[in-house]
Amino acid sequence: MRLSVHGLSFRYGSTDAISGIELEAKEGDIIGILGPNGSGKTTLLKCLNRSLTPRAGTVMIDDVDSQTLTRKELATRMGTVPQSANINFPFTALDIVMMGRLPELRRFESESRKDMDIVMEAMAMTNTVQFADRPMDQLSGGERQRVIIARALAQKPKVLLLDEPTLHLDVNHQLEIMDLIAALANMERLIVIIVTHDLALAARYCTKVLLMQNGSIQAAGEVTDVMTMENLRKVFLIEASVYFDERIGAYSVSILRSTRSDGPGDRQ
Amino acid sequence: MAAEDIAELQRAKYARWSIIIVFLSLVLVAAIIICLSIGVVSIPFDQVISILLGGGSERDRHIILNLRLPRVLLGVVVGASLAVAGATMQGLFRNPMASPSVIGISAGAAFGASLALVLGVSWVSGAFAIPAMAFLFAFITLFLVYAVSRDRRGYVPVETLLLAGIAIGALFNALVSALQYFAGDKLSGVVFWLMGGLNNATWDQILISIPAVILGCSIIMTLSRDLNAIMVGEEQAGNLGINVNQVRMVLLLAASLVTAIAVSVAGTIGFVGLIIPHVLRILVGPDHRVLLPASIIGGALFMVATDTLARTIISPAELPVGIITSIMGAPFFIYLLMSRKKSMGW
């Protein structure tokens, strides 16, 4: 199971949003896409799942060009957890997770026993079974996020894309979601790609990181090789250091200060 | 909870849906029989049933089969069309205010029909002249609204679509007013027609409209799962393998088709397309697999009932049913808004 991205580019109007993106991932990888606002992180994610059609470049999933797949075929290989899935309708959690089976169902086909089992499994992994029959608009932010992840898992994807999955969640739920994602990558052998602003969570959970600036990759690779003081200074204009924290058995980040010379509040 | 329980939850849901649909259908059949019996000449229920089955006296047969039944059936067609179009557009635009009139389709259809009524302009003649023009202009409106709101990459933002619909609807409403101004001795005909009513129901109209409405409703119901996903979020629906732009186009065309039919046979009848889907969403939930058929039956029920009121309330004269639907619909809708603010599902 491999995902390889070559020369991926996209432009809004006449400005390049991303250009020449290269990415290689194998099963079990958790790849963090980091970068300041406007660096093209979300655009990259949307080009990967074909919400946007890239201007150039290829996205290969196990040597199949994703552009040659139908939307439904792509949806059985790649699941997306969007940035803010505000579902304000009283669909139940089960209804939402069941939608993850849509790519596999023919038009008039109703859900089979196999679909039920897959949905059940996805809900068990995300610990959402206990509120299967509760409406989405009555769930908390963390619960809703888990339901959306369960829907993506019900697609039985090989690649799971997440756009800021911990945004709007409190610290406890952030850890819960990231632990869940790490466990999924490990047990389900998924390729996980996460767009995030949270340097500490990226350092702690990601097996590889991609540092983006102005639409192109500044650095890519292992956490310690990419999140260097120099790179973080260049891309985020901060003084920060990454170190191995024995208490959590993973890398952590200390952000010391902003290095913007023109003072706070101004743009670069 | 285990996989069996999930399957059980699904089964219970489908069973609940079946009960709702069967119950609404029975209520509709009962309402049709009651409404057939009510009128200047009151005909008892058992008589109505025996006439429908082929019996009864000559006079009663004439009243039921030639006067009341076409009207009741046309009410079914119109109510079902407006409600299903409203439910579709509210889901599609994820907007509680959406209805066929909001994106200008009703106004366009009304303009087409007015052209035929006032100037006798139509691309076909005879009984089809007015519906054909209503159709044509419903689609012209949809095309204009779409052309205006489409961006360079072919994406159609919902907000732009709604605003373009309001603007183009206003344009067609102004053109209808202009036609009325110049209508001369045909003015009263146009005005009555625009108020909306089923009083000119004929079997011809029913035979023309039923196949088209069945077609439109079938297309829409076929796409109900896609519509669910789109209501949750367009981009998410795309990530679930749905071709959102294509599904939306097909749904809008089908909704325009049934709207054009309703407008062409009954003029512009307000509020049915807006409130019926809302009321039913509160009763049956947001899932279009049950909401759409429930809206079809519920819209038919509401229309048949209000039309019976329209023709009996100031008997022997009658009120245009469009007035009744709005007079009853608006306060009821306000009541719903005030009493169930949180649970409207929006």
Coordinates of C-alpha atoms in Angstrom, one line a residue:
Chain A
M1 CA 0.0 0.0 0.0
R2 CA 1.6 3.2 -1.2
L3 CA 0.6 6.8 -1.9
S4 CA 2.9 8.8 -4.1
V5 CA 2.3 12.4 -5.2
H6 CA 4.4 13.9 -7.9
G7 CA 4.6 17.6 -9.1
L8 CA 1.1 18.4 -7.8
S9 CA 0.1 22.0 -8.6
F10 CA -3.0 24.1 -8.3
R11 CA -3.8 27.8 -8.9
Y12 CA -6.7 30.0 -7.9
G13 CA -7.0 32.4 -10.8
S14 CA -3.5 33.4 -11.6
T15 CA -1.8 32.8 -8.3
D16 CA -0.2 29.5 -7.5
A17 CA -1.8 28.0 -4.4
I18 CA 0.5 25.0 -4.4
S19 CA 3.2 23.9 -6.8
G20 CA 5.5 21.0 -7.3
I21 CA 4.3 19.0 -4.3
E22 CA 6.1 15.6 -3.8
L23 CA 5.0 13.1 -1.3
E24 CA 5.6 9.5 -0.6
A25 CA 3.7 7.5 2.1
K26 CA 3.3 3.9 3.0
E27 CA 0.8 2.1 5.3
G28 CA 1.1 3.0 8.9
D29 CA 2.5 6.4 8.2
I30 CA 1.0 9.5 9.9
I31 CA 2.0 12.5 7.8
G32 CA 1.6 15.9 9.3
I33 CA 1.3 18.8 6.9
L34 CA 2.4 22.0 8.7
G35 CA 2.7 25.6 7.6
P36 CA 1.4 29.1 8.3
N37 CA -2.0 30.3 7.2
G38 CA -2.2 30.6 3.4
S39 CA 0.7 28.2 2.8
G40 CA -1.5 25.8 0.8
K41 CA -2.1 23.0 3.3
T42 CA -5.8 22.7 2.8
T43 CA -5.5 23.2 -0.9
L44 CA -3.1 20.3 -1.0
L45 CA -5.5 18.1 0.9
K46 CA -8.3 19.1 -1.5
C47 CA -6.2 18.2 -4.5
L48 CA -5.4 14.8 -2.9
N49 CA -9.1 14.0 -2.6
R50 CA -10.1 15.7 -5.8
S51 CA -12.4 18.3 -4.3
L52 CA -10.1 20.4 -6.4
T53 CA -8.7 19.4 -9.8
P54 CA -5.0 19.9 -9.8
R55 CA -3.5 21.9 -12.7
A56 CA -0.6 19.4 -13.0
G57 CA 0.8 16.4 -11.2
T58 CA -0.3 13.0 -10.3
V59 CA -1.7 11.3 -7.2
M60 CA -1.0 7.5 -7.3
I61 CA -2.6 5.1 -4.9
D62 CA -0.9 1.7 -5.3
D63 CA 0.3 2.6 -8.8
V64 CA -3.2 3.7 -9.9
D65 CA -3.6 7.3 -11.0
S66 CA -6.4 8.7 -8.9
Q67 CA -7.6 10.8 -11.8
T68 CA -8.5 7.6 -13.7
L69 CA -10.8 6.5 -10.9
T70 CA -14.4 7.4 -10.7
R71 CA -15.5 9.4 -7.7
K72 CA -17.0 6.4 -6.1
E73 CA -13.9 4.3 -6.7
L74 CA -11.8 7.0 -5.2
A75 CA -14.2 7.2 -2.2
T76 CA -13.5 3.5 -1.5
R77 CA -9.8 4.2 -1.3
M78 CA -9.7 7.5 0.4
G79 CA -11.7 8.9 3.3
T80 CA -11.8 12.6 4.3
V81 CA -12.6 14.2 7.7
P82 CA -13.3 17.8 6.8
Q83 CA -12.2 20.9 8.8
S84 CA -15.5 21.7 10.3
A85 CA -18.3 19.2 9.8
N86 CA -21.1 21.2 11.3
I87 CA -24.0 18.9 10.9
N88 CA -27.0 20.9 12.2
F89 CA -29.6 18.4 11.1
P90 CA -31.1 15.8 13.3
F91 CA -29.6 12.9 11.4
T92 CA -28.5 10.3 13.9
A93 CA -24.9 9.3 14.4
L94 CA -25.7 6.0 12.8
D95 CA -27.3 7.7 9.8
I96 CA -24.1 9.7 9.3
V97 CA -21.7 6.7 9.7
M98 CA -24.0 4.7 7.3
M99 CA -23.4 7.4 4.7
G100 CA -19.8 6.1 4.6
R101 CA -21.2 3.0 2.8
L102 CA -22.6 5.2 0.0
P103 CA -19.6 4.6 -2.4
E104 CA -20.3 0.9 -2.3
L105 CA -24.0 0.9 -2.6
R106 CA -25.8 0.8 -5.9
R107 CA -28.7 3.2 -6.4
F108 CA -31.6 1.2 -5.0
E109 CA -29.5 -1.3 -3.0
S110 CA -30.2 -1.2 0.7
E111 CA -27.6 -1.8 3.3
S112 CA -26.5 -5.5 3.6
R113 CA -25.4 -7.4 6.6
K114 CA -21.8 -6.8 5.5
D115 CA -22.4 -3.0 5.5
M116 CA -23.9 -3.2 9.0
D117 CA -20.9 -5.1 10.2
I118 CA -18.5 -2.5 8.7
V119 CA -20.5 0.3 10.2
M120 CA -20.5 -1.4 13.6
E121 CA -16.8 -1.9 13.4
A122 CA -16.1 1.7 12.5
M123 CA -18.3 2.9 15.4
A124 CA -16.7 0.5 17.8
M125 CA -13.2 1.7 16.8
T126 CA -14.2 5.3 17.4
N127 CA -16.2 4.6 20.6
T128 CA -19.4 6.0 19.1
V129 CA -21.7 3.0 19.4
Q130 CA -23.3 4.2 22.6
F131 CA -24.8 7.2 20.9
A132 CA -25.7 5.5 17.6
D133 CA -29.3 6.6 17.8
R134 CA -28.7 10.1 19.1
P135 CA -29.1 13.1 16.7
M136 CA -25.9 14.8 15.6
D137 CA -27.0 18.2 16.8
Q138 CA -27.2 16.9 20.3
L139 CA -23.6 15.6 20.5
S140 CA -20.6 17.4 21.8
G141 CA -17.8 18.6 19.4
G142 CA -15.6 15.7 20.3
E143 CA -18.3 13.2 19.9
R144 CA -19.3 14.7 16.5
Q145 CA -15.7 14.5 15.3
R146 CA -15.5 10.9 16.2
V147 CA -18.7 10.2 14.3
I148 CA -17.2 11.9 11.2
I149 CA -14.1 9.8 11.6
A150 CA -16.3 6.7 11.9
R151 CA -18.0 7.7 8.6
A152 CA -14.6 8.0 6.9
L153 CA -13.6 4.5 8.3
A154 CA -16.9 3.0 7.1
Q155 CA -15.6 3.8 3.6
K156 CA -12.9 1.2 4.3
P157 CA -10.3 3.6 2.9
K158 CA -6.6 3.0 2.5
V159 CA -5.8 6.6 2.9
L160 CA -7.4 8.8 5.6
L161 CA -7.2 12.6 5.2
L162 CA -7.9 14.9 8.1
D163 CA -8.1 18.7 8.0
E164 CA -7.4 20.1 11.4
P165 CA -9.1 17.3 13.3
T166 CA -8.5 18.8 16.7
L167 CA -9.6 22.4 15.9
H168 CA -12.4 23.6 18.3
L169 CA -11.7 20.7 20.7
D170 CA -10.5 21.0 24.2
V171 CA -7.1 19.6 25.2
N172 CA -8.6 16.3 26.5
H173 CA -10.5 15.7 23.3
Q174 CA -7.5 16.7 21.2
L175 CA -5.5 13.9 22.8
E176 CA -8.4 11.5 22.5
I177 CA -8.8 12.2 18.8
M178 CA -5.0 12.0 18.1
D179 CA -4.6 8.8 20.1
L180 CA -7.5 7.3 18.0
I181 CA -5.8 8.4 14.8
A182 CA -2.5 6.9 15.8
A183 CA -4.2 3.7 16.8
L184 CA -6.0 3.5 13.5
A185 CA -2.9 4.1 11.5
N186 CA -1.2 1.3 13.4
M187 CA -3.9 -1.3 13.6
E188 CA -5.8 -0.7 10.3
R189 CA -2.5 0.0 8.4
L190 CA -3.9 3.2 7.0
I191 CA -1.9 6.0 5.5
V192 CA -3.0 9.0 7.6
I193 CA -2.4 12.6 6.3
I194 CA -3.2 15.4 8.8
V195 CA -3.3 19.1 8.2
T196 CA -2.7 20.9 11.4
H197 CA -1.6 24.1 13.1
D198 CA -0.6 22.3 16.3
L199 CA 3.2 21.9 16.2
A200 CA 3.2 20.0 19.5
L201 CA 0.6 17.4 18.4
A202 CA 2.4 17.0 15.0
A203 CA 5.8 16.4 16.7
R204 CA 4.2 14.0 19.1
Y205 CA 2.1 11.8 16.7
C206 CA 3.4 12.2 13.2
T207 CA 5.9 9.7 11.7
K208 CA 6.7 12.2 9.0
V209 CA 6.1 15.9 8.5
L210 CA 5.8 18.2 5.5
L211 CA 6.6 21.8 6.1
M212 CA 4.9 24.1 3.6
Q213 CA 5.5 27.8 2.8
N214 CA 3.9 29.8 0.0
G215 CA 2.6 26.7 -1.7
S216 CA 5.7 24.6 -1.8
I217 CA 7.5 22.2 0.4
Q218 CA 10.2 23.7 2.5
A219 CA 11.3 20.5 4.2
A220 CA 10.0 17.0 4.4
G221 CA 10.9 13.9 6.4
E222 CA 11.3 12.8 10.0
V223 CA 10.2 15.1 12.7
T224 CA 13.7 15.8 14.0
D225 CA 15.0 16.5 10.5
V226 CA 12.2 18.8 9.5
M227 CA 11.2 20.6 12.7
T228 CA 14.6 22.1 13.2
M229 CA 15.1 25.5 14.9
E230 CA 16.2 26.9 11.6
N231 CA 13.2 25.7 9.6
L232 CA 10.7 26.7 12.2
R233 CA 12.3 30.2 12.3
K234 CA 12.1 30.5 8.6
V235 CA 8.6 29.2 8.1
F236 CA 6.7 30.3 11.2
L237 CA 8.9 33.2 12.3
I238 CA 9.3 31.7 15.8
E239 CA 12.0 30.6 18.1
A240 CA 11.1 27.0 19.0
S241 CA 12.9 23.8 19.9
V242 CA 11.8 20.2 19.4
Y243 CA 13.0 17.7 22.0
F244 CA 12.3 14.1 23.0
D245 CA 10.1 14.1 26.1
E246 CA 10.6 11.0 28.1
R247 CA 7.4 11.4 30.0
I248 CA 5.3 11.0 26.9
G249 CA 7.8 8.9 25.0
A250 CA 7.6 11.2 22.0
Y251 CA 8.8 14.5 20.6
S252 CA 7.5 17.7 22.0
V253 CA 7.9 21.4 21.1
S254 CA 8.7 24.4 23.2
I255 CA 7.8 27.7 21.5
L256 CA 10.0 30.4 23.0
R257 CA 9.1 33.6 21.2
S258 CA 8.1 35.2 17.9
T259 CA 10.9 36.4 15.8
R260 CA 8.9 38.8 13.6
S261 CA 11.0 42.0 13.5
D262 CA 8.0 44.2 12.7
G263 CA 6.3 43.5 16.0
P264 CA 3.0 41.8 16.9
G265 CA -0.1 42.5 14.9
D266 CA 1.6 43.4 11.6
R267 CA 1.7 41.2 8.6
Q268 CA 5.1 40.0 7.4
Chain B
M1 CA -24.5 -2.6 21.5
A2 CA -23.5 -5.1 18.8
A3 CA -23.9 -5.3 15.0
E4 CA -27.3 -7.0 15.6
D5 CA -28.4 -3.9 17.5
I6 CA -27.3 -1.6 14.7
A7 CA -29.2 -3.8 12.2
E8 CA -32.2 -3.7 14.6
L9 CA -32.0 0.1 14.8
Q10 CA -32.1 0.2 11.0
R11 CA -35.0 -2.2 10.8
A12 CA -36.9 -0.2 13.4
K13 CA -36.3 2.9 11.4
Y14 CA -37.6 1.4 8.1
A15 CA -40.6 0.0 9.9
R16 CA -41.4 3.4 11.4
W17 CA -41.1 5.0 7.9
S18 CA -43.5 2.4 6.4
I19 CA -46.0 3.1 9.1
I20 CA -45.8 6.8 8.5
I21 CA -46.2 6.5 4.8
V22 CA -49.1 4.0 5.1
F23 CA -50.8 6.2 7.7
L24 CA -50.5 9.4 5.6
S25 CA -51.8 7.5 2.5
L26 CA -54.9 6.3 4.4
V27 CA -55.5 9.8 5.7
L28 CA -55.2 11.2 2.1
V29 CA -57.7 8.6 0.8
A30 CA -60.1 9.4 3.6
A31 CA -59.7 13.2 3.0
I32 CA -60.4 12.7 -0.7
I33 CA -63.6 10.8 0.0
I34 CA -64.7 13.4 2.5
C35 CA -63.9 16.3 0.2
L36 CA -65.8 14.6 -2.7
S37 CA -68.9 14.4 -0.5
I38 CA -68.8 18.0 0.6
G39 CA -70.3 20.8 -1.6
V40 CA -73.4 22.6 -2.6
V41 CA -75.0 19.2 -3.1
S42 CA -74.0 17.0 -0.2
I43 CA -73.4 13.4 -1.1
P44 CA -73.0 10.8 1.6
F45 CA -69.7 8.9 1.9
D46 CA -71.2 5.5 1.0
Q47 CA -72.7 7.1 -2.1
V48 CA -69.3 8.6 -3.0
I49 CA -67.6 5.2 -2.6
S50 CA -70.2 3.4 -4.7
I51 CA -69.9 6.1 -7.4
L52 CA -66.2 5.7 -7.5
L53 CA -66.7 2.0 -7.9
G54 CA -69.1 2.5 -10.8
G55 CA -72.6 2.8 -9.2
G56 CA -74.8 5.7 -8.1
S57 CA -77.4 7.9 -9.7
E58 CA -76.9 9.8 -13.0
R59 CA -76.9 13.2 -11.3
D60 CA -74.5 12.3 -8.5
R61 CA -72.2 10.5 -10.9
H62 CA -72.0 13.7 -12.9
I63 CA -71.3 15.9 -9.9
I64 CA -68.6 13.5 -8.5
L65 CA -66.9 12.3 -11.7
N66 CA -67.0 15.4 -13.8
L67 CA -67.0 18.3 -11.3
R68 CA -65.4 17.3 -8.0
L69 CA -63.1 14.4 -8.8
P70 CA -61.0 16.3 -11.5
R71 CA -60.6 19.1 -9.0
V72 CA -59.6 16.9 -6.1
L73 CA -57.1 15.0 -8.3
L74 CA -55.7 18.2 -9.6
G75 CA -55.3 19.3 -6.0
V76 CA -53.4 16.1 -5.3
V77 CA -51.1 16.8 -8.3
V78 CA -50.5 20.4 -7.4
G79 CA -50.0 19.9 -3.7
A80 CA -47.6 17.0 -4.2
S81 CA -45.6 18.9 -6.8
L82 CA -45.2 22.0 -4.8
A83 CA -44.3 20.2 -1.6
V84 CA -41.8 17.8 -3.2
A85 CA -40.1 20.7 -5.0
G86 CA -39.9 22.6 -1.8
A87 CA -38.4 19.7 0.1
T88 CA -35.9 19.1 -2.6
M89 CA -34.8 22.7 -2.7
Q90 CA -34.5 23.1 1.0
G91 CA -32.3 20.0 1.2
L92 CA -30.3 21.0 -1.8
F93 CA -29.7 24.6 -0.7
R94 CA -29.5 23.6 3.0
N95 CA -31.7 26.6 3.5
P96 CA -35.0 26.7 5.3
M97 CA -36.2 29.5 3.1
A98 CA -35.8 27.7 -0.2
S99 CA -38.8 26.9 -2.2
P100 CA -39.6 27.0 -6.0
S101 CA -40.7 30.6 -5.7
V102 CA -37.4 31.7 -4.1
I103 CA -35.2 30.7 -7.0
G104 CA -37.6 32.4 -9.4
I105 CA -39.0 29.4 -11.0
S106 CA -42.6 30.1 -10.1
A107 CA -42.4 33.7 -11.3
G108 CA -40.8 32.5 -14.6
A109 CA -43.6 29.9 -15.1
A110 CA -46.2 32.5 -14.2
F111 CA -44.8 34.9 -16.8
G112 CA -44.8 32.1 -19.5
A113 CA -48.4 31.3 -18.7
S114 CA -49.4 35.0 -18.7
L115 CA -47.9 35.4 -22.1
A116 CA -50.1 32.6 -23.4
L117 CA -53.1 33.9 -21.5
V118 CA -52.8 37.6 -22.6
L119 CA -51.1 37.6 -25.9
G120 CA -52.0 34.1 -27.0
V121 CA -48.3 33.4 -27.6
S122 CA -47.2 29.8 -27.3
W123 CA -45.1 27.3 -29.2
V124 CA -48.0 24.8 -29.1
S125 CA -51.7 25.4 -29.4
G126 CA -54.8 24.0 -27.8
A127 CA -55.1 22.6 -24.3
F128 CA -51.3 22.5 -23.9
A129 CA -50.6 26.1 -24.7
I130 CA -50.5 27.5 -21.2
P131 CA -48.6 24.5 -19.5
A132 CA -46.2 24.5 -22.4
M133 CA -45.3 28.1 -21.9
A134 CA -45.1 27.8 -18.1
F135 CA -42.7 24.9 -18.7
L136 CA -40.6 26.8 -21.2
F137 CA -40.2 29.8 -18.9
A138 CA -39.6 27.7 -15.8
F139 CA -36.6 26.2 -17.6
I140 CA -35.5 29.6 -19.1
T141 CA -35.5 30.9 -15.5
L142 CA -33.5 28.0 -14.2
F143 CA -31.0 28.4 -17.0
L144 CA -30.7 32.1 -16.4
V145 CA -30.2 31.7 -12.7
Y146 CA -27.7 29.0 -13.2
A147 CA -25.8 30.9 -15.9
V148 CA -25.6 34.0 -13.6
S149 CA -24.4 32.1 -10.6
R150 CA -21.9 29.7 -12.2
D151 CA -18.3 30.6 -11.7
R152 CA -15.4 30.0 -14.1
R153 CA -14.7 26.5 -12.8
G154 CA -18.3 25.4 -13.2
Y155 CA -19.0 25.6 -9.5
V156 CA -22.3 27.0 -8.4
P157 CA -22.3 28.6 -4.9
V158 CA -25.6 28.2 -3.1
E159 CA -25.7 31.8 -1.9
T160 CA -25.2 33.2 -5.4
L161 CA -27.8 30.9 -6.8
L162 CA -30.4 32.0 -4.2
L163 CA -29.6 35.7 -4.8
A164 CA -29.7 35.3 -8.6
G165 CA -33.0 33.5 -8.2
I166 CA -34.5 36.3 -6.1
A167 CA -33.3 38.9 -8.7
I168 CA -34.6 37.0 -11.8
G169 CA -37.8 36.2 -10.0
A170 CA -38.3 39.9 -9.3
L171 CA -37.7 40.6 -13.0
F172 CA -40.3 38.1 -14.1
N173 CA -42.8 39.3 -11.5
A174 CA -42.4 42.8 -12.9
L175 CA -42.9 41.5 -16.4
V176 CA -46.1 39.7 -15.2
S177 CA -47.3 43.1 -13.8
A178 CA -46.5 44.8 -17.1
L179 CA -48.5 42.2 -18.9
Q180 CA -51.4 42.8 -16.5
Y181 CA -51.2 46.5 -17.1
F182 CA -51.5 46.0 -20.8
A183 CA -54.0 43.1 -20.6
G184 CA -57.1 45.1 -21.2
D185 CA -60.2 43.0 -21.1
K186 CA -58.2 39.9 -20.3
L187 CA -57.0 41.4 -17.0
S188 CA -59.5 39.7 -14.8
G189 CA -58.5 36.3 -16.3
V190 CA -54.9 36.9 -15.6
V191 CA -55.5 38.2 -12.1
F192 CA -57.7 35.2 -11.1
W193 CA -55.2 32.8 -12.6
L194 CA -52.3 34.3 -10.7
M195 CA -54.2 34.2 -7.4
G196 CA -54.1 30.4 -7.8
G197 CA -57.0 28.1 -8.0
L198 CA -58.2 24.7 -9.1
N199 CA -61.7 25.8 -10.2
N200 CA -61.0 25.2 -13.8
A201 CA -59.9 21.6 -13.3
T202 CA -60.4 19.4 -16.3
W203 CA -59.6 15.8 -17.0
D204 CA -57.3 17.0 -19.8
Q205 CA -55.2 18.9 -17.3
I206 CA -54.9 15.8 -15.1
L207 CA -53.9 13.5 -17.9
I208 CA -51.3 16.0 -19.0
S209 CA -49.9 16.7 -15.6
I210 CA -49.9 13.3 -13.9
P211 CA -47.2 11.5 -16.0
A212 CA -44.9 14.5 -15.8
V213 CA -45.3 14.8 -12.0
I214 CA -44.8 11.0 -11.6
L215 CA -41.6 11.4 -13.7
G216 CA -40.3 14.4 -11.7
C217 CA -41.1 12.8 -8.3
S218 CA -39.5 9.5 -9.3
I219 CA -36.3 11.2 -10.4
I220 CA -36.1 13.2 -7.2
M221 CA -36.8 10.1 -5.0
T222 CA -34.2 8.1 -6.8
L223 CA -31.6 10.6 -5.7
S224 CA -32.8 10.9 -2.1
R225 CA -29.7 9.3 -0.5
D226 CA -27.5 11.7 -2.5
L227 CA -29.7 14.5 -1.4
N228 CA -29.1 13.5 2.3
A229 CA -25.4 13.6 1.8
I230 CA -25.5 16.9 0.0
M231 CA -27.6 18.4 2.8
V232 CA -24.9 17.3 5.3
G233 CA -22.3 19.1 3.2
E234 CA -21.5 19.4 -0.5
E235 CA -17.8 18.8 -0.2
Q236 CA -18.4 15.9 2.1
A237 CA -20.9 14.4 -0.4
G238 CA -18.2 14.8 -3.1
N239 CA -15.8 12.9 -0.8
L240 CA -18.4 10.1 -0.5
G241 CA -18.3 9.6 -4.3
I242 CA -21.2 11.8 -5.3
N243 CA -21.0 14.0 -8.4
V244 CA -22.5 17.0 -6.6
N245 CA -22.9 19.4 -9.5
Q246 CA -24.5 16.7 -11.7
V247 CA -26.9 15.5 -9.0
R248 CA -27.8 19.1 -8.2
M249 CA -28.6 19.9 -11.8
V250 CA -30.8 16.8 -12.2
L251 CA -32.6 17.6 -9.0
L252 CA -33.2 21.2 -10.0
L253 CA -34.5 20.2 -13.4
A254 CA -36.9 17.7 -11.9
A255 CA -38.1 20.2 -9.2
S256 CA -38.6 22.8 -12.0
L257 CA -40.6 20.3 -14.0
V258 CA -43.0 19.6 -11.2
T259 CA -43.2 23.3 -10.2
A260 CA -43.9 24.4 -13.8
I261 CA -46.8 21.8 -14.0
A262 CA -48.3 23.0 -10.7
V263 CA -48.1 26.7 -11.8
S264 CA -49.4 26.0 -15.2
V265 CA -52.6 24.3 -14.0
A266 CA -53.2 26.2 -10.8
G267 CA -51.4 29.5 -11.0
T268 CA -49.1 30.6 -8.2
I269 CA -50.1 29.0 -4.9
G270 CA -48.1 30.2 -2.1
F271 CA -46.7 28.6 1.1
V272 CA -47.4 24.9 0.3
G273 CA -43.8 24.4 -1.0
L274 CA -42.4 26.2 2.1
I275 CA -44.4 24.9 5.0
I276 CA -45.3 21.3 4.1
P277 CA -41.7 20.1 4.0
H278 CA -41.0 21.9 7.3
V279 CA -43.9 20.4 9.1
L280 CA -43.1 16.9 7.9
R281 CA -39.4 17.3 8.7
I282 CA -40.4 17.9 12.3
L283 CA -42.7 14.8 12.2
V284 CA -40.6 12.3 10.3
G285 CA -37.0 13.6 10.5
P286 CA -34.5 14.9 7.9
D287 CA -34.0 11.7 5.9
H288 CA -35.2 12.3 2.3
R289 CA -36.0 8.7 1.8
V290 CA -39.0 9.2 4.0
L291 CA -39.3 13.0 3.9
L292 CA -39.9 13.1 0.1
P293 CA -42.8 10.6 -0.1
A294 CA -44.2 12.1 3.1
S295 CA -44.1 15.6 1.5
I296 CA -45.8 14.3 -1.6
I297 CA -48.7 12.8 0.4
G298 CA -48.8 15.7 2.9
G299 CA -48.8 18.4 0.1
A300 CA -51.6 16.6 -1.6
L301 CA -53.5 16.3 1.6
F302 CA -53.1 20.0 2.4
M303 CA -54.1 21.1 -1.1
V304 CA -57.2 18.9 -1.3
A305 CA -58.3 20.1 2.2
T306 CA -57.7 23.8 1.6
D307 CA -59.3 23.7 -1.9
T308 CA -62.4 22.1 -0.4
L309 CA -62.5 25.0 2.1
A310 CA -62.0 27.4 -0.8
R311 CA -65.0 26.2 -2.6
T312 CA -67.3 25.9 0.4
I313 CA -66.4 28.7 2.8
I314 CA -68.4 31.4 1.0
S315 CA -70.6 29.0 -0.9
P316 CA -72.1 29.2 -3.5
A317 CA -69.2 31.6 -4.5
E318 CA -65.7 30.5 -3.9
L319 CA -62.3 32.0 -2.9
P320 CA -59.1 31.4 -4.8
V321 CA -57.3 28.6 -2.9
G322 CA -54.0 30.6 -3.0
I323 CA -55.6 33.0 -0.6
I324 CA -56.6 30.3 1.8
T325 CA -53.2 28.5 1.7
S326 CA -51.4 31.8 2.6
I327 CA -54.0 32.9 5.2
M328 CA -53.8 29.5 6.9
G329 CA -50.2 28.8 6.1
A330 CA -48.5 32.0 7.3
P331 CA -49.9 32.0 10.9
F332 CA -49.3 28.3 11.2
F333 CA -45.8 28.7 10.1
I334 CA -45.2 31.6 12.5
Y335 CA -46.6 29.4 15.3
L336 CA -44.2 26.6 14.4
L337 CA -41.3 29.0 14.3
M338 CA -42.1 30.4 17.7
S339 CA -42.9 27.2 19.4
R340 CA -40.1 24.9 18.0
K341 CA -37.3 27.3 17.3
K342 CA -34.6 24.7 18.3
S343 CA -36.1 21.7 16.7
M344 CA -36.7 22.9 13.2
G345 CA -33.7 21.0 12.2
W346 CA -31.8 24.0 10.8

